[in-house]
CSV table of C-alpha atoms and ligand atoms in Angstrom, one decimal:
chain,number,residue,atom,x,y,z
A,1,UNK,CA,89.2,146.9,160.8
A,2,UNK,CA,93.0,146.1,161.7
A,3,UNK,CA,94.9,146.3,159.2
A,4,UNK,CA,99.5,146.3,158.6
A,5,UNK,CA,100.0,150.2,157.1
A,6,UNK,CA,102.8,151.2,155.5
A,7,UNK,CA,103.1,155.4,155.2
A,8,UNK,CA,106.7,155.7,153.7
A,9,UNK,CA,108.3,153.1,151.4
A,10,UNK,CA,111.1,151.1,153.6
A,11,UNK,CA,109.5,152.3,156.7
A,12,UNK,CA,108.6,149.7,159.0
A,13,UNK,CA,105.1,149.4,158.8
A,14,UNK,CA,102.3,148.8,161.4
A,15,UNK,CA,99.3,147.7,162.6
A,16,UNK,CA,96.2,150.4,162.2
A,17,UNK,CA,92.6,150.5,162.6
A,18,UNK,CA,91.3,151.7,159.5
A,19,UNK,CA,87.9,152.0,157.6
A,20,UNK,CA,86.3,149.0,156.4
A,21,UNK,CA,86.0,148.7,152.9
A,22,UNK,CA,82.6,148.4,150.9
A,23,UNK,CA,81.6,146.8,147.7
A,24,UNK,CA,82.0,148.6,144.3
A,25,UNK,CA,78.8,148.1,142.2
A,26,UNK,CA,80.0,144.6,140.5
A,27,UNK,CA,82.6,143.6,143.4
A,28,UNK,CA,82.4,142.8,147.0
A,29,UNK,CA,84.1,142.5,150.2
A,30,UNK,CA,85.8,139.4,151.8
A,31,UNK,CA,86.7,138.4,155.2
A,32,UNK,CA,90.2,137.7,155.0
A,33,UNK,CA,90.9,133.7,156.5
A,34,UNK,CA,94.5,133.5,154.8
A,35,UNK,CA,96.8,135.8,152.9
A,36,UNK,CA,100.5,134.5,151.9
A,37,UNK,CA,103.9,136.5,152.5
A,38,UNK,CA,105.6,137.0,148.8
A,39,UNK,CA,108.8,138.8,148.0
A,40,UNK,CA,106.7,141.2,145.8
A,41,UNK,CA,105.1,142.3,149.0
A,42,UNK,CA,108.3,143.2,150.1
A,43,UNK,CA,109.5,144.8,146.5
A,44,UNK,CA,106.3,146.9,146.8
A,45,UNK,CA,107.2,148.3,150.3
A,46,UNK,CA,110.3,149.3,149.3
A,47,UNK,CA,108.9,151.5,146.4
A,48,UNK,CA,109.8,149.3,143.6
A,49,UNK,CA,106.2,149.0,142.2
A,50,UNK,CA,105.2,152.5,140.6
A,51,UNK,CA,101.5,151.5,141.1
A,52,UNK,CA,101.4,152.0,144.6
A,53,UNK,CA,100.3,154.9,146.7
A,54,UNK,CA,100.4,156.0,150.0
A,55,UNK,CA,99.6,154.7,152.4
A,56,UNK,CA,99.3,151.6,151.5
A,57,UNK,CA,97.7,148.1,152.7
A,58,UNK,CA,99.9,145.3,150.8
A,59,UNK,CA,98.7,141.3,150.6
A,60,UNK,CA,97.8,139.7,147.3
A,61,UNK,CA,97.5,135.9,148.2
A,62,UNK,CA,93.9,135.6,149.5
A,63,UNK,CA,91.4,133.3,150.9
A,64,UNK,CA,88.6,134.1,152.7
A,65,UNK,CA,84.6,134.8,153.0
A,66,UNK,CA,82.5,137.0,150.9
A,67,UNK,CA,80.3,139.2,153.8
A,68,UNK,CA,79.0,141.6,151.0
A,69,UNK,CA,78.2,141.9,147.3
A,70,UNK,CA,77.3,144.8,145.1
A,71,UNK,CA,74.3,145.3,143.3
A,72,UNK,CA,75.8,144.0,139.9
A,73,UNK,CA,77.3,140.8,141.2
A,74,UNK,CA,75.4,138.0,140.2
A,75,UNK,CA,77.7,135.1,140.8
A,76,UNK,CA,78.2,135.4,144.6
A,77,UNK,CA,76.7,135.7,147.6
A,78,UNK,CA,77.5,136.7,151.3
A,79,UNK,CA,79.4,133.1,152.7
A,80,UNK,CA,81.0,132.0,149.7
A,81,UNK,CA,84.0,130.5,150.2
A,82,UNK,CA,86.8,131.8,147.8
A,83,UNK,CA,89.8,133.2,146.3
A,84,UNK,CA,91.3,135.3,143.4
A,85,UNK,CA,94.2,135.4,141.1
A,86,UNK,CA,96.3,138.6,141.7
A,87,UNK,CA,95.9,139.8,138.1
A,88,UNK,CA,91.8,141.4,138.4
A,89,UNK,CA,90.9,141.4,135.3
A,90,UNK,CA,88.4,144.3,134.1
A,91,UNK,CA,86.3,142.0,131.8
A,92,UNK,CA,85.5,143.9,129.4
A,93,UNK,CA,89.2,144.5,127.4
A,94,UNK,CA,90.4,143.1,124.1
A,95,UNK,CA,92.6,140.6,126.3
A,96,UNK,CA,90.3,140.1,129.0
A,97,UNK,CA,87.5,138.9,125.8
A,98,UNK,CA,90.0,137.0,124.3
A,99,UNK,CA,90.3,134.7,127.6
A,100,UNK,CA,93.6,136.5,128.6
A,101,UNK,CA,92.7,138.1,132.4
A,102,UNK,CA,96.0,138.0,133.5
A,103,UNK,CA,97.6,140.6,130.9
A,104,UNK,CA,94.6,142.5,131.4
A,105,UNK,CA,94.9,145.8,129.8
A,106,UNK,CA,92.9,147.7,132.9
A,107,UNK,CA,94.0,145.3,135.6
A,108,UNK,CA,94.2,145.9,139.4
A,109,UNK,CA,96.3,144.4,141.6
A,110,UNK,CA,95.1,144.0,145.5
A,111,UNK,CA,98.0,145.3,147.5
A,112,UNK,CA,99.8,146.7,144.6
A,113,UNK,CA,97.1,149.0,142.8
A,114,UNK,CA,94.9,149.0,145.5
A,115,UNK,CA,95.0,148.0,149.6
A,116,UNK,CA,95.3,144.6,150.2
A,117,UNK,CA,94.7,141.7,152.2
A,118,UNK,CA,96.8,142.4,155.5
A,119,UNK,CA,93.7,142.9,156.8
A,120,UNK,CA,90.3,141.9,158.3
A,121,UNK,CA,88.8,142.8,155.1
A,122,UNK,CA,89.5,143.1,151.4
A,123,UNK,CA,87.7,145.2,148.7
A,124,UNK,CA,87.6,142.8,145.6
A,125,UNK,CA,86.5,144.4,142.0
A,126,UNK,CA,85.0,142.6,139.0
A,127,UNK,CA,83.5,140.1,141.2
A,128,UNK,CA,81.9,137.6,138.5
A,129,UNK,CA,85.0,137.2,136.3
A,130,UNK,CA,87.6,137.3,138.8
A,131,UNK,CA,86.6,135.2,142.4
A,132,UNK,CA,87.3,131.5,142.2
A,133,UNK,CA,85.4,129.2,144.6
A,134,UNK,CA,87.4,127.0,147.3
A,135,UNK,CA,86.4,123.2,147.1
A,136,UNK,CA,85.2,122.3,150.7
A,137,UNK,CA,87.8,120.6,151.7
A,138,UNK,CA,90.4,123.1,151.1
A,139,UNK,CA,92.1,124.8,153.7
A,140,UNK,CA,92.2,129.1,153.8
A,141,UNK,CA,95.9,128.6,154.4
A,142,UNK,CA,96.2,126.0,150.9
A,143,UNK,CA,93.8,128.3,149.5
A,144,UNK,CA,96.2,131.1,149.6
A,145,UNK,CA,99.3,130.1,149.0
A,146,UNK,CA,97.9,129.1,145.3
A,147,UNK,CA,97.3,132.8,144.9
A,148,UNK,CA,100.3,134.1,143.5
A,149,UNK,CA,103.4,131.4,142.8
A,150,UNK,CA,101.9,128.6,142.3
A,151,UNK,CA,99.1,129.1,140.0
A,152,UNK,CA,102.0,131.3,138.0
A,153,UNK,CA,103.8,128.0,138.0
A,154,UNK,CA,100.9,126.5,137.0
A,155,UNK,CA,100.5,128.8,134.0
A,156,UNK,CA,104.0,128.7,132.9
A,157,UNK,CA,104.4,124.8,133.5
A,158,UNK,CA,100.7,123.4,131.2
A,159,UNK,CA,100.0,126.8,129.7
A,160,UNK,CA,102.9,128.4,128.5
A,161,UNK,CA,105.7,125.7,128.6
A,162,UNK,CA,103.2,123.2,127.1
A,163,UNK,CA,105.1,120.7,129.1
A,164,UNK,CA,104.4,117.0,128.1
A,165,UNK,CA,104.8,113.4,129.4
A,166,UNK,CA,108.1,112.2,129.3
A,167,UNK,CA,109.8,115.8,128.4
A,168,UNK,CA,112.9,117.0,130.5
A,169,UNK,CA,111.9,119.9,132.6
A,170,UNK,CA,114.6,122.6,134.1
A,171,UNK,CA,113.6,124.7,137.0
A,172,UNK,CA,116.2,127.2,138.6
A,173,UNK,CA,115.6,128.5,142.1
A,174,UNK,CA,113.8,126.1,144.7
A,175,UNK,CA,111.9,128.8,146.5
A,176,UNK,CA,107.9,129.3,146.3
A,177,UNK,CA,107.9,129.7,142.3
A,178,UNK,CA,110.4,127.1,141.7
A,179,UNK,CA,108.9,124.6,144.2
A,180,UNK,CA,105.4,124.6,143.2
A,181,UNK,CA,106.8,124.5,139.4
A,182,UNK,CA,108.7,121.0,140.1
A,183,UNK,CA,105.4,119.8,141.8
A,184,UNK,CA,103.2,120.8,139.0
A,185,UNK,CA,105.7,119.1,135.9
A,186,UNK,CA,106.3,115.9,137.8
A,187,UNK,CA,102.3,115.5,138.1
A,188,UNK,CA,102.1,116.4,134.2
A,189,UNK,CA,104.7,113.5,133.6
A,190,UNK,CA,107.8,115.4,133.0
A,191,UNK,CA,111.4,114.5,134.6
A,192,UNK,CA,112.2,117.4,136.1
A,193,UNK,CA,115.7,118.4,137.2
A,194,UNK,CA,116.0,120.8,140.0
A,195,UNK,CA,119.0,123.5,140.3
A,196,UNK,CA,119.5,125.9,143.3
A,197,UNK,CA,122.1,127.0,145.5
A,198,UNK,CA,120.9,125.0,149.4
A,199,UNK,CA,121.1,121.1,149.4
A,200,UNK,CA,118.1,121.8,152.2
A,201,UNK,CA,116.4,122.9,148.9
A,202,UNK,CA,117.3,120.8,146.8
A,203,UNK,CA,116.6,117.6,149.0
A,204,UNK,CA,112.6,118.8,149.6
A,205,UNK,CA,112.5,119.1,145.4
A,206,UNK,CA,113.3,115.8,145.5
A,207,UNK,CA,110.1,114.7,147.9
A,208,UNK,CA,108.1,116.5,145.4
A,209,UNK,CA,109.2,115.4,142.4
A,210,UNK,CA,112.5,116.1,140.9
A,211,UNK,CA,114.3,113.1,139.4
A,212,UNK,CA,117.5,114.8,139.7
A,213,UNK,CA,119.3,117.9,141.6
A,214,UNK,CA,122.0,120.6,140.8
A,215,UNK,CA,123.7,122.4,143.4
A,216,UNK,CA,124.9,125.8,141.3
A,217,UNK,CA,127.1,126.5,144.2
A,218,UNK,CA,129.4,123.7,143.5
A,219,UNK,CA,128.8,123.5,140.0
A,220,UNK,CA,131.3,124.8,137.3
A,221,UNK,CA,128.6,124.7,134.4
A,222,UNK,CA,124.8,124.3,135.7
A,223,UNK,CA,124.4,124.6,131.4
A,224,UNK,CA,126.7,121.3,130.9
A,225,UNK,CA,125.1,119.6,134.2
A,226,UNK,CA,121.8,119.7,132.8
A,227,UNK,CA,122.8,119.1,128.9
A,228,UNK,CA,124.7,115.9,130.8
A,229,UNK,CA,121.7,114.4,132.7
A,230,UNK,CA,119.2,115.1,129.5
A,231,UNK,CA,121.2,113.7,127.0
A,232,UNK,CA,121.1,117.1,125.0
A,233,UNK,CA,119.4,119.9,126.8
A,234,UNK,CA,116.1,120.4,128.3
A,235,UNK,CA,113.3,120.6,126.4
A,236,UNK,CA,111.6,123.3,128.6
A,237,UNK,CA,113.0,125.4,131.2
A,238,UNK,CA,111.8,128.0,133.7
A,239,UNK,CA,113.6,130.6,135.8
A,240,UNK,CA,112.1,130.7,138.8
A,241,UNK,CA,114.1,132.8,140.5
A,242,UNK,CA,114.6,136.2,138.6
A,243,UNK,CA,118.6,137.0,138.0
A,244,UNK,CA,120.7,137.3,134.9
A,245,UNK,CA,122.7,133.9,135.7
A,246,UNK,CA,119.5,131.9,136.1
A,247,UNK,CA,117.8,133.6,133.6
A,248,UNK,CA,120.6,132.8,131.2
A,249,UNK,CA,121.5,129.5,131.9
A,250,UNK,CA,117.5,128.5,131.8
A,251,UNK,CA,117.7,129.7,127.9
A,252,UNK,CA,121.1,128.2,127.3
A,253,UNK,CA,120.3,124.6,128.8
A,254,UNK,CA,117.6,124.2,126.0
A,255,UNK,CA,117.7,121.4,123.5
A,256,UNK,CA,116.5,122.8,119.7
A,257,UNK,CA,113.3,124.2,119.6
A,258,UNK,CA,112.9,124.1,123.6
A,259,UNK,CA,111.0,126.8,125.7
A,260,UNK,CA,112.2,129.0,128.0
A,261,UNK,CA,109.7,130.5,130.2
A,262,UNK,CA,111.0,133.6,132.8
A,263,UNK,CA,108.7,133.9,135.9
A,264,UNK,CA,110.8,134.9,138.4
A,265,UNK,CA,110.8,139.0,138.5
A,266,UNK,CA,113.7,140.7,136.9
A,267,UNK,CA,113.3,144.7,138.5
A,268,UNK,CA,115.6,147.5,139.1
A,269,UNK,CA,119.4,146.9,137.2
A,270,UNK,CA,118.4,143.2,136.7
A,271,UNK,CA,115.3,144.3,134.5
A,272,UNK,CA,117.6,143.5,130.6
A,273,UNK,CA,119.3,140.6,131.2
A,274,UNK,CA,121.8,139.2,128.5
A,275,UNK,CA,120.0,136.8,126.2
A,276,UNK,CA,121.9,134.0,124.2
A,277,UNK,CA,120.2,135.6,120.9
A,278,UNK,CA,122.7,133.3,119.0
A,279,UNK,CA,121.2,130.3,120.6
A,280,UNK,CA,118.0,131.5,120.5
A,281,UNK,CA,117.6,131.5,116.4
A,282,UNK,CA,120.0,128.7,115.4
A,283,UNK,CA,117.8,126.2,117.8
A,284,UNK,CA,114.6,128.1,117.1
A,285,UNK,CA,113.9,128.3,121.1
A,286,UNK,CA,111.1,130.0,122.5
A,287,UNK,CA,110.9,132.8,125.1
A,288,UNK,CA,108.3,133.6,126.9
A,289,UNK,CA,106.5,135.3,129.9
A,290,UNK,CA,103.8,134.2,132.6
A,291,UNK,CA,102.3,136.5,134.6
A,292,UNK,CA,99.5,135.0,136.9
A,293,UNK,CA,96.8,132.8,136.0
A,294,UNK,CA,92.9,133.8,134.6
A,295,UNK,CA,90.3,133.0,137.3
A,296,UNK,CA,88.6,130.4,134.8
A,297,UNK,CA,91.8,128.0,134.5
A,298,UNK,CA,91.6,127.6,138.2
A,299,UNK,CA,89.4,124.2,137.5
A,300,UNK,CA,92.0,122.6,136.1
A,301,UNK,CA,94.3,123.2,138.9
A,302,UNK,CA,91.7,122.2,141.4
A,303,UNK,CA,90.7,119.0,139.7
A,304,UNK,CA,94.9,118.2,140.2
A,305,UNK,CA,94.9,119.2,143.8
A,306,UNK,CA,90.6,117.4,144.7
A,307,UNK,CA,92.5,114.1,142.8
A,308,UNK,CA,95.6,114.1,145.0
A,309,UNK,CA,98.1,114.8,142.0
A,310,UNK,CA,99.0,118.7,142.8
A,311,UNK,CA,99.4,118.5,147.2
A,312,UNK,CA,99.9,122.5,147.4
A,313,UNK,CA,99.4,121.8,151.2
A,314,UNK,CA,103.6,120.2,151.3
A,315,UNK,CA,104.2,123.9,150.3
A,316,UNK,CA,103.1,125.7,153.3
A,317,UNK,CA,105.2,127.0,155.6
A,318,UNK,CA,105.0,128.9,158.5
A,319,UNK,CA,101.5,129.9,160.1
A,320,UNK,CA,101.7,133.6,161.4
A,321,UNK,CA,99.4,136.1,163.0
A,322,UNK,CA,98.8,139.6,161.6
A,323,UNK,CA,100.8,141.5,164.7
A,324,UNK,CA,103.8,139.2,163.2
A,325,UNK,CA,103.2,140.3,159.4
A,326,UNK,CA,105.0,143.8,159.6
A,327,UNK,CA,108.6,142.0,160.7
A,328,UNK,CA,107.8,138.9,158.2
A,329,UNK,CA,107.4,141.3,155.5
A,330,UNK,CA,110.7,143.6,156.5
A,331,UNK,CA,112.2,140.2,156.4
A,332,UNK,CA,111.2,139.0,152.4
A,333,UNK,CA,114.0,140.9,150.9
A,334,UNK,CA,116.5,138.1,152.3
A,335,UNK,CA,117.3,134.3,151.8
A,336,UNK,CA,113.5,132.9,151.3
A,337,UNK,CA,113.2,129.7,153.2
A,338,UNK,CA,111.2,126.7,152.2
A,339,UNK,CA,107.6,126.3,152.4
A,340,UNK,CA,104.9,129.8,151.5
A,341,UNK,CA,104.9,131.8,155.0
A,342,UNK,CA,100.7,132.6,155.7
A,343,UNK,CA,98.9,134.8,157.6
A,344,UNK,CA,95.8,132.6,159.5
A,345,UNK,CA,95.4,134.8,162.7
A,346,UNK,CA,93.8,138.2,162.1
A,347,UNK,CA,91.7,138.8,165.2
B,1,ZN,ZN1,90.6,143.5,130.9
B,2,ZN,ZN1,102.9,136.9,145.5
């Protein structure tokens, strides 16, 4: 199969013909339709993801076909249509029992752990906990650009930030994460401000949702803006973006007893952020982490998008073919542009 290599971290990759993968026992293999472009495909190829060895297949936003099944997979068959969350869950781990697949203790990670989806084929493992199938009328390209940002929006919007009608809802950073979080709050009935640096941003967070906008580039206090418009501080608020400043200001905005939830990935110098501690026990706020989303909680997301309240298609961007993945993936580590860049052309 063709597939975009990588042999040395921060060496350009290319396009190789490699061995087609086969099934494990209780996974199987799937005919790649779509696979997204993320920024932790580009973090991975520059080496800062100790999981990965060389050399290395990356992609971990996946739609496709199953074409084989092992002999322990009972749930699927070769022509299902589906996709997976990028947290594999083993099935079988306290966590993974306890409903809790994305913090699974023996997880893999397809393009991190393992090779991934830049490429005709993909080698999927745990099979009948972990594939998720596409409603009919979903695109491959919609289908994968839920994979990894928005179903972790998802997740840290219903799950984790418990978001309510009526609440006031912070998101900093407009890209994939950010984007897909505004869309999913203003369809669970939230106001949601929106905060980022571009008014190009800013104005599409509008279309989707946001009630109101906060350019941090001309704003001396993006804390006082938002206490300001919500009358007192928000009462959940998400960093979508993954820096100290955001990270900070997304705690400090709160309102008492307010959640903070930090999805954007803090690596390398940026990995201890300061943390208003003061702030954090006088208002009782919450902190937390959301990493992915459990195969199973898909339904609820797809029930959203089949009833026209979630449109993850808006977030699409650009449509590319897999000769064009190598220089789109050299290019993630800069200013990320609006819509979820996909891969929908592999032979
Ligand atoms: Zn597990
Ligand atoms: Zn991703």
């Amino acid at each position: 199969m063709k597939a975009v290599v990588f042999e040395k971290f921060g060496e350009a990759p290319t396009i190789q013909t490699v061995p087609d993968p086969k099934p494990a026992a209780d996974g199987v293999v799937i005919k790649v339709e779509a696979t997204g472009l993320c920024r932790s495909d580009w973090h991975g190829w520059m080496g800062h993801d100790d999981g990965i060895t060389l050399p290395h297949v990356p992609g971990h936003e996946l739609a496709g076909v199953v074409v084989a099944a092992g002999k322990q997979v009972s749930r699927w068959k070769a022509g299902d249509r589906v996709t997976v969350p990028f947290a594999v869950g083993c099935g079988r781990c306290f966590e993974c029992t306890s409903g809790n697949h994305q913090v699974c203790e023996h997880q893999s990670q397809p393009g991190f752990t393992g090779w991934g989806s830049f490429a005709e084929y993909v080698g999927i493992e745990h099979a009948d906990t972990n594939l998720v199938r596409l409603p009919e009328e979903m695109e491959f390209a919609t289908a994968a650009s839920l994979g990894c940002r928005f179903v972790t929006s998802f997740r840290a919007i219903v799950d984790q930030g418990r978001v309510t009608p009526g609440e006031w809802v912070a998101v900093h950073g407009c890209g994939g994460v950010g984007l897909s979080a505004i869309m999913i709050a203003s369809a669970m009935g939230a106001n949601v401000i929106a905060i980022d640096l571009t008014d190009e941003k800013l104005d599409f967070a509008k279309k989707i949702g946001a009630v109101a906008t906060i350019n941090a580039s001309t704003t001396p206090s993006v804390v006082k803006a938002v206490k300001q418009i919500t009358n007192g501080g928000a009462h959940m608020s998400m960093d979508a973006l993954g820096h100290p400043t955001t990270s900070f200001n997304s705690i400090a905005n709160l309102r008492r007893r307010g959640r903070h939830v930090q999805v954007g990935l803090m690596l390398g110098e940026h990995a201890r952020p300061q943390v208003p501690m003061d702030k954090v026990i006088a208002f009782e706020l919450e902190i937390l982490g959301s990493h992915g989303m459990q195969a199973y909680r898909y339904a609820a997301m797809m029930d959203m998008i089949r009833t026209g309240k979630l449109k993850p298609e808006l977030l699409v961007g650009k449509k590319i073919s897999l000769e064009e993945a190598p220089a789109a993936l050299m290019a993630m580590g800069g200013f990320e542009g609006i819509g979820i860049g996909v891969v929908t052309k592999f032979r």
